[in-house]
mmCIF file of C-alpha atoms and ligand atoms in Angstrom:
data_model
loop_
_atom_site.group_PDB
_atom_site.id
_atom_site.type_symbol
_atom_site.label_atom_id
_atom_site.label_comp_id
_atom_site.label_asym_id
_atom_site.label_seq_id
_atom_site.Cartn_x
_atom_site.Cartn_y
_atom_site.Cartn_z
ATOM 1 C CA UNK J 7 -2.492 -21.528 -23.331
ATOM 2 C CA UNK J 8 -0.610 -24.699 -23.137
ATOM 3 C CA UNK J 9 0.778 -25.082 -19.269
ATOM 4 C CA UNK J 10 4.448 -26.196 -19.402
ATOM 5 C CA UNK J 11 6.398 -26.257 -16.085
ATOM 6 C CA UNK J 12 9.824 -25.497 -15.196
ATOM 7 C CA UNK J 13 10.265 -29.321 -14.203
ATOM 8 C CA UNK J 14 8.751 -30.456 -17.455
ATOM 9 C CA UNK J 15 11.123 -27.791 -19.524
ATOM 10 C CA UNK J 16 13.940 -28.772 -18.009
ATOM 11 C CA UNK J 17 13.122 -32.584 -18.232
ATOM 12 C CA UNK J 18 12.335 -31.966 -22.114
ATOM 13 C CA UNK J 19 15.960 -30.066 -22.540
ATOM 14 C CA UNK J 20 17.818 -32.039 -20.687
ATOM 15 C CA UNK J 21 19.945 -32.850 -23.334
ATOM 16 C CA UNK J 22 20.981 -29.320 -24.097
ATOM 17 C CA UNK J 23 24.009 -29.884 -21.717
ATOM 18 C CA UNK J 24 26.453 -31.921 -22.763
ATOM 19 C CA UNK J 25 27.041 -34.715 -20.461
ATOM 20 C CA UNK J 26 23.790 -33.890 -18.512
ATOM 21 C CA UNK J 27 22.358 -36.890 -16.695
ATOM 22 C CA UNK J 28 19.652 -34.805 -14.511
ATOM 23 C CA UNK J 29 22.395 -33.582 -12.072
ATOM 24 C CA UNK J 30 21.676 -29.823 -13.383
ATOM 25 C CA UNK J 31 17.885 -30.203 -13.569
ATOM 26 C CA UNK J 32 18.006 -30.995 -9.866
ATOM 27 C CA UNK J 33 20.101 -27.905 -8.943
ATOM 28 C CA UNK J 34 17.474 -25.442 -10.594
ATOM 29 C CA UNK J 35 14.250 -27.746 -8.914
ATOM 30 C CA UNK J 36 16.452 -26.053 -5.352
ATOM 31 C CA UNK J 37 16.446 -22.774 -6.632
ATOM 32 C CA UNK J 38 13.322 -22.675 -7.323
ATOM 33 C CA UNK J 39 12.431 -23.858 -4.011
ATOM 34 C CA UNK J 40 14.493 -21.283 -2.491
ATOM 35 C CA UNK J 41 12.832 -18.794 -4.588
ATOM 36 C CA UNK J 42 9.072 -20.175 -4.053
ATOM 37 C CA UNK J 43 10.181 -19.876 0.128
ATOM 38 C CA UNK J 44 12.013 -16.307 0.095
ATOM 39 C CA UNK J 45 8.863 -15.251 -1.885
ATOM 40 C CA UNK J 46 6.697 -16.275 0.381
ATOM 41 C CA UNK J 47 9.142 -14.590 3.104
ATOM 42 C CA UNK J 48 8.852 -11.707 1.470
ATOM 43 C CA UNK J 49 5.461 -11.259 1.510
ATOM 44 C CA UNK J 50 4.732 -11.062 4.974
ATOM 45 C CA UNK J 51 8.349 -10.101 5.840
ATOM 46 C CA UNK J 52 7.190 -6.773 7.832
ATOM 47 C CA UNK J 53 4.451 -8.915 9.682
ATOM 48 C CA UNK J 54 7.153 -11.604 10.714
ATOM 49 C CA UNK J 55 9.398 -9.238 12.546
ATOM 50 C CA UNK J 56 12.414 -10.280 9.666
ATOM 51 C CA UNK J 57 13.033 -6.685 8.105
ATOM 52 C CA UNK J 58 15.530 -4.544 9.328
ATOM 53 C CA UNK J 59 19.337 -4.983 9.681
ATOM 54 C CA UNK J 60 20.885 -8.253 11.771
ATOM 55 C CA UNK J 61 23.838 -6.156 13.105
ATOM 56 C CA UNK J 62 26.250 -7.271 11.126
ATOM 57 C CA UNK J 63 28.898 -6.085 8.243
ATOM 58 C CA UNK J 64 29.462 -8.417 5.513
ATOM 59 C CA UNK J 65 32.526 -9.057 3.005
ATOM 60 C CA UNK J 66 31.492 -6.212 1.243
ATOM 61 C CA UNK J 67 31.532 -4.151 4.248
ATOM 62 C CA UNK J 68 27.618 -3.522 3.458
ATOM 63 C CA UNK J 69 25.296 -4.118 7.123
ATOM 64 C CA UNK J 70 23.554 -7.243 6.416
ATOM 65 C CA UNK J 71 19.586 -7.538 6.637
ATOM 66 C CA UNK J 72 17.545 -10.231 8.129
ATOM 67 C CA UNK J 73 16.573 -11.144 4.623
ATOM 68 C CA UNK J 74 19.632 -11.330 3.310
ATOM 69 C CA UNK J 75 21.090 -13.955 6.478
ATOM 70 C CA UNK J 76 17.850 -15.869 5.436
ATOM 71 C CA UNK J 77 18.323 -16.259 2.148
ATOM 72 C CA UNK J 78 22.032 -17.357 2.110
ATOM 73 C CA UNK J 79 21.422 -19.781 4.835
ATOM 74 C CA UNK J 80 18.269 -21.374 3.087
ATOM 75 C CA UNK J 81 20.199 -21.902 -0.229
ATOM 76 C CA UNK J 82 23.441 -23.277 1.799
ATOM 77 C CA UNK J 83 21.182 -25.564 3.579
ATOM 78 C CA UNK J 84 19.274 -27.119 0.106
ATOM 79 C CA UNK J 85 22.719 -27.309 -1.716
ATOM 80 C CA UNK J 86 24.309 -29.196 1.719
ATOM 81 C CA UNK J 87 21.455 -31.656 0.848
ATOM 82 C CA UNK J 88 22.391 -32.275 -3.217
ATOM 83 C CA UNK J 89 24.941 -34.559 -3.684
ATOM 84 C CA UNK J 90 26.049 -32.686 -7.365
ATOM 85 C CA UNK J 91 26.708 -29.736 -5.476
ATOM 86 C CA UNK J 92 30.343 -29.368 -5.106
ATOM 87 C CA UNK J 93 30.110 -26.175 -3.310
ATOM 88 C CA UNK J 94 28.865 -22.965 -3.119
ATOM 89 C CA UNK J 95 30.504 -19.276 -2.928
ATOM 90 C CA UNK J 96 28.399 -15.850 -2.134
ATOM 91 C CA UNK J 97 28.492 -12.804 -2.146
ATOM 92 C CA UNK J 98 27.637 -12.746 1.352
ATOM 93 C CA UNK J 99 30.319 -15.026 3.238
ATOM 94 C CA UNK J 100 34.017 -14.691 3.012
ATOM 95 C CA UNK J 101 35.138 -17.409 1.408
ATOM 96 C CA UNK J 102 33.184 -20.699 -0.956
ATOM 97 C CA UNK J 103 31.625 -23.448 1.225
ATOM 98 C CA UNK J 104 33.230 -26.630 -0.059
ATOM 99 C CA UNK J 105 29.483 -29.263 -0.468
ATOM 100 C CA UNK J 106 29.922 -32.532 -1.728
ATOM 101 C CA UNK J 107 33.049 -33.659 -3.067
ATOM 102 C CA UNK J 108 31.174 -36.102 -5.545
ATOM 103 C CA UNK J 109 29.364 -33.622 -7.020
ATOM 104 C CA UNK J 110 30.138 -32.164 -10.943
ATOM 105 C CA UNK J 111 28.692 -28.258 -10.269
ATOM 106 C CA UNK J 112 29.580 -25.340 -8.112
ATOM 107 C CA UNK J 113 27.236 -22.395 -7.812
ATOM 108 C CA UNK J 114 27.744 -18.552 -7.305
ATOM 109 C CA UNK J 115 25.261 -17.122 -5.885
ATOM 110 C CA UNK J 116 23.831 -13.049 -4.884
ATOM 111 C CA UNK J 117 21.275 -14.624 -2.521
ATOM 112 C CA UNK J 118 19.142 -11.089 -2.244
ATOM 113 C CA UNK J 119 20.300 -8.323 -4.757
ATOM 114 C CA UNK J 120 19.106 -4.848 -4.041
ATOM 115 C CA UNK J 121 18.122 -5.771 -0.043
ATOM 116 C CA UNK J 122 18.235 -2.348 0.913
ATOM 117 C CA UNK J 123 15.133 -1.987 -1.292
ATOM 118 C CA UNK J 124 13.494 -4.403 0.916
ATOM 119 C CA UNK J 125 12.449 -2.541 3.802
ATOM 120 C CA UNK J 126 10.010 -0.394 1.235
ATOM 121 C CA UNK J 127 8.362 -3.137 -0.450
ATOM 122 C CA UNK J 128 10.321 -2.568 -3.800
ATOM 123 C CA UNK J 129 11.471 -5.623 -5.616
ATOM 124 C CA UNK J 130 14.543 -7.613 -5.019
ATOM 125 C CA UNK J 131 15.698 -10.694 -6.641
ATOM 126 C CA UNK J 132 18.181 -13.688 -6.590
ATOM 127 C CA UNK J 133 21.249 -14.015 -9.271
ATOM 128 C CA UNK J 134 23.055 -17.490 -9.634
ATOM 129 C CA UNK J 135 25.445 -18.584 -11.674
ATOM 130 C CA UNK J 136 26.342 -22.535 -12.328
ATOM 131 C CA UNK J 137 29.953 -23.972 -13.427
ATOM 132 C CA UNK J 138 31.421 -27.255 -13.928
ATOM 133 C CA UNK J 139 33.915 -27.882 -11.553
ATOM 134 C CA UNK J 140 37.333 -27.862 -12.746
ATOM 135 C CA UNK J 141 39.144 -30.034 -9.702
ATOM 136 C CA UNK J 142 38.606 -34.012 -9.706
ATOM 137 C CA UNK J 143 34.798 -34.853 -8.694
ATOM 138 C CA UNK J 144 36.098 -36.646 -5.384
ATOM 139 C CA UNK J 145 38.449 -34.107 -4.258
ATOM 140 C CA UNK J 146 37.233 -31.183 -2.046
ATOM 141 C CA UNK J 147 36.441 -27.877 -4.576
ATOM 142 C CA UNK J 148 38.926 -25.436 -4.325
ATOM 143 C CA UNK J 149 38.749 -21.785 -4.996
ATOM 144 C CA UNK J 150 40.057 -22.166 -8.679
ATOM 145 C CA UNK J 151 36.358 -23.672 -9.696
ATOM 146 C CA UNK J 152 34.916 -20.751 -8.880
ATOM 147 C CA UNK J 153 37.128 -18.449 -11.048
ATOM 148 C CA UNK J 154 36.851 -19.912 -14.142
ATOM 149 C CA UNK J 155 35.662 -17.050 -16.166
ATOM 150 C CA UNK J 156 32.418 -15.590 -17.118
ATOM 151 C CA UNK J 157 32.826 -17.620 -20.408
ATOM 152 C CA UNK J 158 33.038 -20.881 -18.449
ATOM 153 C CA UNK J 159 29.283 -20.478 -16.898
ATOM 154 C CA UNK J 160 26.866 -23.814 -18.134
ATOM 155 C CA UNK J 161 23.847 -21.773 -16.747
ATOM 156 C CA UNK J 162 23.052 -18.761 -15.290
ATOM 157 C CA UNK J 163 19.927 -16.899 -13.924
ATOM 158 C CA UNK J 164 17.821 -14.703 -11.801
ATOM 159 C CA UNK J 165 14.419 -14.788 -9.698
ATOM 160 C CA UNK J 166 12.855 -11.594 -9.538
ATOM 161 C CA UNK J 167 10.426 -10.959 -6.423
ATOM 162 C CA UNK J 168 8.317 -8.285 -7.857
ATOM 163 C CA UNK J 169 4.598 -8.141 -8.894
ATOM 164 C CA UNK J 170 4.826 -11.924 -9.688
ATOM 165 C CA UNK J 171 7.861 -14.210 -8.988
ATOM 166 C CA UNK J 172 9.660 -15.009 -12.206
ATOM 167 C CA UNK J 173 12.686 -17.153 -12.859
ATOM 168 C CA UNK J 174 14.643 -16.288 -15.926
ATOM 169 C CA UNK J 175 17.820 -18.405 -17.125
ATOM 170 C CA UNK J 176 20.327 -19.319 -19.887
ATOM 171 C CA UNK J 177 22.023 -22.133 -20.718
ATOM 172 C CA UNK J 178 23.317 -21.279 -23.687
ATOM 173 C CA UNK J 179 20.433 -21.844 -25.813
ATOM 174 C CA UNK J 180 18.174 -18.876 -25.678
ATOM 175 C CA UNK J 181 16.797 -17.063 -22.108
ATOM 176 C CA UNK J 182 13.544 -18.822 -20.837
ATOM 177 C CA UNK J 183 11.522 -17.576 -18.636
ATOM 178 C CA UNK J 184 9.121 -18.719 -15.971
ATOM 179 C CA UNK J 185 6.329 -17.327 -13.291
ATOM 180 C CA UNK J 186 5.400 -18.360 -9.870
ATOM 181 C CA UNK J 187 1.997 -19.394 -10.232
ATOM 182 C CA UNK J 188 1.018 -19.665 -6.183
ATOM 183 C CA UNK J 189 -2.137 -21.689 -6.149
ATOM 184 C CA UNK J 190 -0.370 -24.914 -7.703
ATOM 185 C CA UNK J 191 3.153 -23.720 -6.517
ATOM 186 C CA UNK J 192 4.839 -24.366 -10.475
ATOM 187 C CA UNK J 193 6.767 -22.048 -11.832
ATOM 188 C CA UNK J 194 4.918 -22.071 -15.529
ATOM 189 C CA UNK J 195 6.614 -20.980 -18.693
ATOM 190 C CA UNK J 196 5.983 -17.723 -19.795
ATOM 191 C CA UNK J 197 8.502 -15.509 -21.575
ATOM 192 C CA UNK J 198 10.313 -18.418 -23.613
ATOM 193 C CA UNK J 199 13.541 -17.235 -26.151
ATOM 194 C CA UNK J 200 12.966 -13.630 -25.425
ATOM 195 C CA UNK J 201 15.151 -11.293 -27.230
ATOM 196 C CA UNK J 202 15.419 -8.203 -25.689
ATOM 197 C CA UNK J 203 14.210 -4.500 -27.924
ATOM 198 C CA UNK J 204 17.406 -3.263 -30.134
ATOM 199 C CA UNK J 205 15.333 0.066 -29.293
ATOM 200 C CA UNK J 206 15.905 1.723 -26.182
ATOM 201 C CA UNK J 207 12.888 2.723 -24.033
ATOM 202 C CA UNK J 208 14.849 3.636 -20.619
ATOM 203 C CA UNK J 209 18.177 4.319 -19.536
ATOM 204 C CA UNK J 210 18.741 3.920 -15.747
ATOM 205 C CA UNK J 211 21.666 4.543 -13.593
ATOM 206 C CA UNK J 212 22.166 6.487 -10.742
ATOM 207 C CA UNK J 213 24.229 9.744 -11.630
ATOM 208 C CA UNK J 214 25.506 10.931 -7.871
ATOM 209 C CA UNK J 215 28.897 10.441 -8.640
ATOM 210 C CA UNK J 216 28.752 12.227 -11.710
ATOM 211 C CA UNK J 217 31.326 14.804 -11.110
ATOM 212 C CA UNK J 218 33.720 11.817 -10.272
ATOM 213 C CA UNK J 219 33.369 9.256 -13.800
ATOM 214 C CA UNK J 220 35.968 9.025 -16.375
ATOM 215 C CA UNK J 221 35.252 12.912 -18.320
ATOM 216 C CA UNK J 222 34.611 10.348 -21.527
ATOM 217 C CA UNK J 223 31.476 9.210 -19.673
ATOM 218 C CA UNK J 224 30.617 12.488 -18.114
ATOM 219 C CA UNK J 225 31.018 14.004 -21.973
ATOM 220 C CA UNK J 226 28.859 10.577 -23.612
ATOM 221 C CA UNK J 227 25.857 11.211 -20.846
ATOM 222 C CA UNK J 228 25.818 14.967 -21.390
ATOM 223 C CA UNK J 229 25.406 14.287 -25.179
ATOM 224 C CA UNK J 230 23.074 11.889 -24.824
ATOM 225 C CA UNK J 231 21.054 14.080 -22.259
ATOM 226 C CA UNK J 232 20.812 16.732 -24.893
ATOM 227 C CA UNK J 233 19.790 14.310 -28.333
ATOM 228 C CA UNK J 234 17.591 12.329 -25.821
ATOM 229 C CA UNK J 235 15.804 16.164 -25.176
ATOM 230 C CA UNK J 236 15.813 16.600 -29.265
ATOM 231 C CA UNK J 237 14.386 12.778 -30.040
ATOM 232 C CA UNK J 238 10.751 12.775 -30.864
ATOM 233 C CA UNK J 239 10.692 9.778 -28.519
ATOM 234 C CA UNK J 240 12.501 10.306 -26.012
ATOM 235 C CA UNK J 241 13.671 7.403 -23.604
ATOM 236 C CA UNK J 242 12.902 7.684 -19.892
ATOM 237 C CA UNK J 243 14.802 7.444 -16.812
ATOM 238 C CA UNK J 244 13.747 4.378 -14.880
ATOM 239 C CA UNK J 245 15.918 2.995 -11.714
ATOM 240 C CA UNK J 246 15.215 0.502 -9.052
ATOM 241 C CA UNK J 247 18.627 0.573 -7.609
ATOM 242 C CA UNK J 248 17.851 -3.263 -7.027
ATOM 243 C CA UNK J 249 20.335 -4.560 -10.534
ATOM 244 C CA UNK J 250 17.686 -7.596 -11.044
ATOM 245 C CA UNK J 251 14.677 -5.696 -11.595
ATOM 246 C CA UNK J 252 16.390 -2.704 -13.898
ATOM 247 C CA UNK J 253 17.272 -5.686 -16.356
ATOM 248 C CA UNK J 254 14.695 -7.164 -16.263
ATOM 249 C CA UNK J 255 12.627 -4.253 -17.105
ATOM 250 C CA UNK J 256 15.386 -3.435 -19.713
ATOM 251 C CA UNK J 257 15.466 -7.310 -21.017
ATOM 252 C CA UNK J 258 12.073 -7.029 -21.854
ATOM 253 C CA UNK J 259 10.845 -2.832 -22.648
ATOM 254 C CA UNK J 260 14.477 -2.171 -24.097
ATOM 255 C CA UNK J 261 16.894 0.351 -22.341
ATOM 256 C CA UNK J 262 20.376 0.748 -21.228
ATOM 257 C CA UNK J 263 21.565 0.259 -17.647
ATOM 258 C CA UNK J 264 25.293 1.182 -16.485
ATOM 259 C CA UNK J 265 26.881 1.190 -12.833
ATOM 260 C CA UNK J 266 30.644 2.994 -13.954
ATOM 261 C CA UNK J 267 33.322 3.268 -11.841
ATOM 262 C CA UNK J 268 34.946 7.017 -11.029
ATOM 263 C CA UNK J 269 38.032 7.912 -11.937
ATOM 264 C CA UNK J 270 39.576 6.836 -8.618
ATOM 265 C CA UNK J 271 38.139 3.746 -8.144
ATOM 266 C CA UNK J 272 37.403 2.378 -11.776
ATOM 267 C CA UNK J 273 35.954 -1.070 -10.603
ATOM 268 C CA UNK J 274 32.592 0.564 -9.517
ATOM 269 C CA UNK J 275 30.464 -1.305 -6.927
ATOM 270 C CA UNK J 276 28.900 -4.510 -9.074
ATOM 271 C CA UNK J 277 30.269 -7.762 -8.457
ATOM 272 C CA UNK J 278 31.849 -9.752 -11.511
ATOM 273 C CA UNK J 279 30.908 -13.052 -10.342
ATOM 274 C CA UNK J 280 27.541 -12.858 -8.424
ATOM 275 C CA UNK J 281 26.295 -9.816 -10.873
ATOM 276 C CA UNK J 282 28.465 -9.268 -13.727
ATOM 277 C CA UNK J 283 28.716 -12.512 -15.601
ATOM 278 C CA UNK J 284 25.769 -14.118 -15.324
ATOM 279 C CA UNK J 285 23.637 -10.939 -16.107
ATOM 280 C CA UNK J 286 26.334 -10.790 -18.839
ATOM 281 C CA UNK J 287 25.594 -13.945 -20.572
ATOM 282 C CA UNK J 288 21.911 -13.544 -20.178
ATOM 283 C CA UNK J 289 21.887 -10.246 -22.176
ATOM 284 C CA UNK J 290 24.073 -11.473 -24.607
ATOM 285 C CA UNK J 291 21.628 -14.608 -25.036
ATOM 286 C CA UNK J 292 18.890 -12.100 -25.579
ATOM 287 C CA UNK J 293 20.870 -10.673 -28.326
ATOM 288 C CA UNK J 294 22.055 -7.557 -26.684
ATOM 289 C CA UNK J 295 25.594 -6.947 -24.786
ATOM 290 C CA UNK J 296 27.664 -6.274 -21.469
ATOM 291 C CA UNK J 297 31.050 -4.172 -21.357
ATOM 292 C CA UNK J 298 32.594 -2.504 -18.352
ATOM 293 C CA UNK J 299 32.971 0.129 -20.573
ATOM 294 C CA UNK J 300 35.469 -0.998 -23.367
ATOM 295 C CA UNK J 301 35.815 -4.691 -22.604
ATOM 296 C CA UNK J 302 33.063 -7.617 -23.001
ATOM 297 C CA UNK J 303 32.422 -8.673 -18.998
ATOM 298 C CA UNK J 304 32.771 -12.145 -20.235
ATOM 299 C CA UNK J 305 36.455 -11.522 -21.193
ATOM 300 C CA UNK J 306 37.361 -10.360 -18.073
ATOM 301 C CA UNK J 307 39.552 -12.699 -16.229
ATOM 302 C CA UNK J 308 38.605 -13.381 -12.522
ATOM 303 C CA UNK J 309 41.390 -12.739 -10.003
ATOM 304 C CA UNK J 310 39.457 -13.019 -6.689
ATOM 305 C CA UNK J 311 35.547 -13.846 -5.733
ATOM 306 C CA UNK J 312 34.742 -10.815 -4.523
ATOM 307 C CA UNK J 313 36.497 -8.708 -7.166
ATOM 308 C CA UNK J 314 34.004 -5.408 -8.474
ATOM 309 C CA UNK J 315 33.570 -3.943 -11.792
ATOM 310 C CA UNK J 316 32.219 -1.737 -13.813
ATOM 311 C CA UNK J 317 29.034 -2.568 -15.517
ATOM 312 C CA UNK J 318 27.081 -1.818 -19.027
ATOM 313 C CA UNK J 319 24.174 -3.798 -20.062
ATOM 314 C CA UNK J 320 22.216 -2.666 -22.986
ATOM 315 C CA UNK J 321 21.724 -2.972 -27.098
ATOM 316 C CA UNK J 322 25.173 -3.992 -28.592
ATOM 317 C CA UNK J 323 25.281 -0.522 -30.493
ATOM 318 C CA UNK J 324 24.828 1.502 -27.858
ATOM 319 C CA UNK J 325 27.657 0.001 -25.926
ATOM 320 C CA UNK J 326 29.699 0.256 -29.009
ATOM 321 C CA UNK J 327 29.456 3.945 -28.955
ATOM 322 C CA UNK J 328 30.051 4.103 -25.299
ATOM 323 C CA UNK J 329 33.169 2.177 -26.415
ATOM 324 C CA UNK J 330 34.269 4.902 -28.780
ATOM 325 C CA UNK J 331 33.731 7.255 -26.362
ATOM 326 C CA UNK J 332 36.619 5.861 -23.670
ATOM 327 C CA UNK J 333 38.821 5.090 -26.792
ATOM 328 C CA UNK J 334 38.741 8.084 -28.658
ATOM 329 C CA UNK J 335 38.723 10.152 -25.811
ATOM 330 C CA UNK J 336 41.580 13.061 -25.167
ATOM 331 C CA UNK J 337 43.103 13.056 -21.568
ATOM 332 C CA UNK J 338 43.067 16.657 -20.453
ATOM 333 C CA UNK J 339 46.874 16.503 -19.119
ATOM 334 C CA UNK J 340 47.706 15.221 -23.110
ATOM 335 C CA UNK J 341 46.136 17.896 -24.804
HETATM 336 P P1 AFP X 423 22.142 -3.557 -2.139
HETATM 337 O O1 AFP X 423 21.964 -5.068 -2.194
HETATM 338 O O2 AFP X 423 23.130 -3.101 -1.114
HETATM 339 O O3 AFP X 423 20.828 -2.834 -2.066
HETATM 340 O O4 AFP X 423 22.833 -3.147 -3.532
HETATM 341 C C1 AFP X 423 22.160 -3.402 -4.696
HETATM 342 C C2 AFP X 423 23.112 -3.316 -5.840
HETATM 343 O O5 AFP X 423 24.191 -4.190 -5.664
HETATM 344 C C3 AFP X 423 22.429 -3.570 -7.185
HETATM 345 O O6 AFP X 423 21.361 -4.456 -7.097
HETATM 346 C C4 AFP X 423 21.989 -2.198 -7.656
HETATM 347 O O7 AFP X 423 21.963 -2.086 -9.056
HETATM 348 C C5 AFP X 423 23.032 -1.284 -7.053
HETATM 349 O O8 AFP X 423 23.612 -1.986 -5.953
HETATM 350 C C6 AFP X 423 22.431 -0.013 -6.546
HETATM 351 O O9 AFP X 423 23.430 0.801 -6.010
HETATM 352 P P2 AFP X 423 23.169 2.342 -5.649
HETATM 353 O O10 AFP X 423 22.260 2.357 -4.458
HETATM 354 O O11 AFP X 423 24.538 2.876 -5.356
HETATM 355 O O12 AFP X 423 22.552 2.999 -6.849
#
């Protein structure tokens, strides 16, 4: 098996971005420091006294965990240090943090998806998302760099802390991905150009609120439910509940993941920024698609950083028939 690095991949496709001069190539070198540290964290998080809850409520109104105050702080404090960093916004703080005004990038970042899966050992990961600024390089970033549009991303990504550590991100030009191989500290390439299964093998979401999605949805899922039952393979349920290890698991074994809104709050729970586009524009790189229902999640325009929606990712026919579904759909009150 020939060894090829991350630094060496990115080195040999530099050229991929237009413009590049090594600026972007130094940006994923500190993710994947951050990632090779909060795996290590991780590991011997229960024996280090950092699990549990820090006592505070974030933007989101969700109680932050140790992990999670760690994580944002170490990626804030590597970006501080790189001078193409314009600035950085998260899904954890209020507002962006303006970096470097020299700098030609900003960066989105969920700095530890799924943390209330930590406490039981289950796997949580990292999603970032990279954009060319749109204000002068010299002037202070302002918030309009950061809500460009899902369309507007030059790379996007996500580290799963699971089994292994793996790195997985687009540019553009196929999804790569990498593992953590922790005796020579290298992440090494091992899933390059993966297109994800047009077959579905698992569906996950979780169904609690049920009783409370659009009646198209509730109508699709009960269909589905009973030609799933009839199929002579049959597709499983599988879900994490932490978003970066149900795609990946989906990106790889085919399947069909959803987070809907309910009929009064259509939006759902999944951030458009830190979730939505980049795991957007990774599926659609692996050949398969992302809706929030009816409309492409990279069409959606961005009105605010920590704006929600709701979220399909799965094989581009399946979504089309979920499509269908809200469009050809009856309201009860018009019958
Ligand atoms: P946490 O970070 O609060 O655990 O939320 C994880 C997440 O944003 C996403 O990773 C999951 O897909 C989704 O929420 C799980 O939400 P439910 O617990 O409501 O199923």
């Amino acid at each position: 098996m020939q060894l090829i690095t991350l630094e060496q991949f990115l080195s040999d496709r530099q050229q991929e971005i237009e413009g590049a001069t090594g600026a972007f190539s130094k940006i994923l070198r500190d993710l994947s420091l951050g990632a090779k540290l909060i795996s290590f964290y991780l590991r011997r998080a229960a024996l280090s006294n950092i699990l549990g809850e820090i006592g505070l409520t974030n933007i989101q109104g969700e109680s932050v965990q140790k992990l999670d105050h760690l994580s944002n702080t170490l990626f804030r404090q590597l970006f501080a240090k790189n001078p193409h960093i314009a600035g950085f916004a998260s899904e954890e703080d209020d507002t962006f943090t303006p970096l470097s005004p020299d700098g030609k990038y900003v960066i989105l970042l969920d700095p530890l998806d799924g943390s209330s899966n930590i406490d039981v050992g289950v796997p949580v990961g990292t999603i970032f998302s990279i954009y060319r600024r749109r204000t002068p390089v010299g002037s202070p970033c302002a918030e309009t760099d950061f809500l460009q549009g899902g369309r507007a991303q030059v790379a996007a990504g996500y580290i799963l802390y699971g089994t292994s550590t793996l790195l997985f991100y687009t540019t553009g030009k196929g999804v790569h991905g990498f593992t953590l191989e922790p005796a020579a500290g290298d992440f090494i390439l091992s899933h390059p150009d993966i297109k994800m299964p047009e077959k579905s093998s698992y569906y996950s979401f979780n169904d609690n609120q049920l009783h409370e999605w659009h009646p198209a949805l509730q109508d699709f899922i009960k269909a589905f439910h009973q030609e799933n039952r009839q199929s002579s393979k049959p597709q499983s349920l599988r879900y994490v509940g932490s978003l970066v290890a149900d795609f990946h698991r989906n990106l790889l074994k085919g399947g069909f993941f959803m987070y809907p809104g309910t009929v009064a709050k259509p939006e759902g729970k999944l951030r458009l920024l830190y979730e939505a586009y980049p795991m957007a524009w990774l599926i659609e790189e692996a050949g398969g698609a992302a809706t929030n229902g009816v409309q492409p999640i990279l069409d959606i325009q961005p009105t605010g950083l920590h704006q929600r929606t709701a979220l399909f990712l799965g094989p581009r026919y399946f979504l089309e028939k979920i499509a269908q579904a809200f469009q050809s759909h009856v309201p009860v009150a018009k019958i």
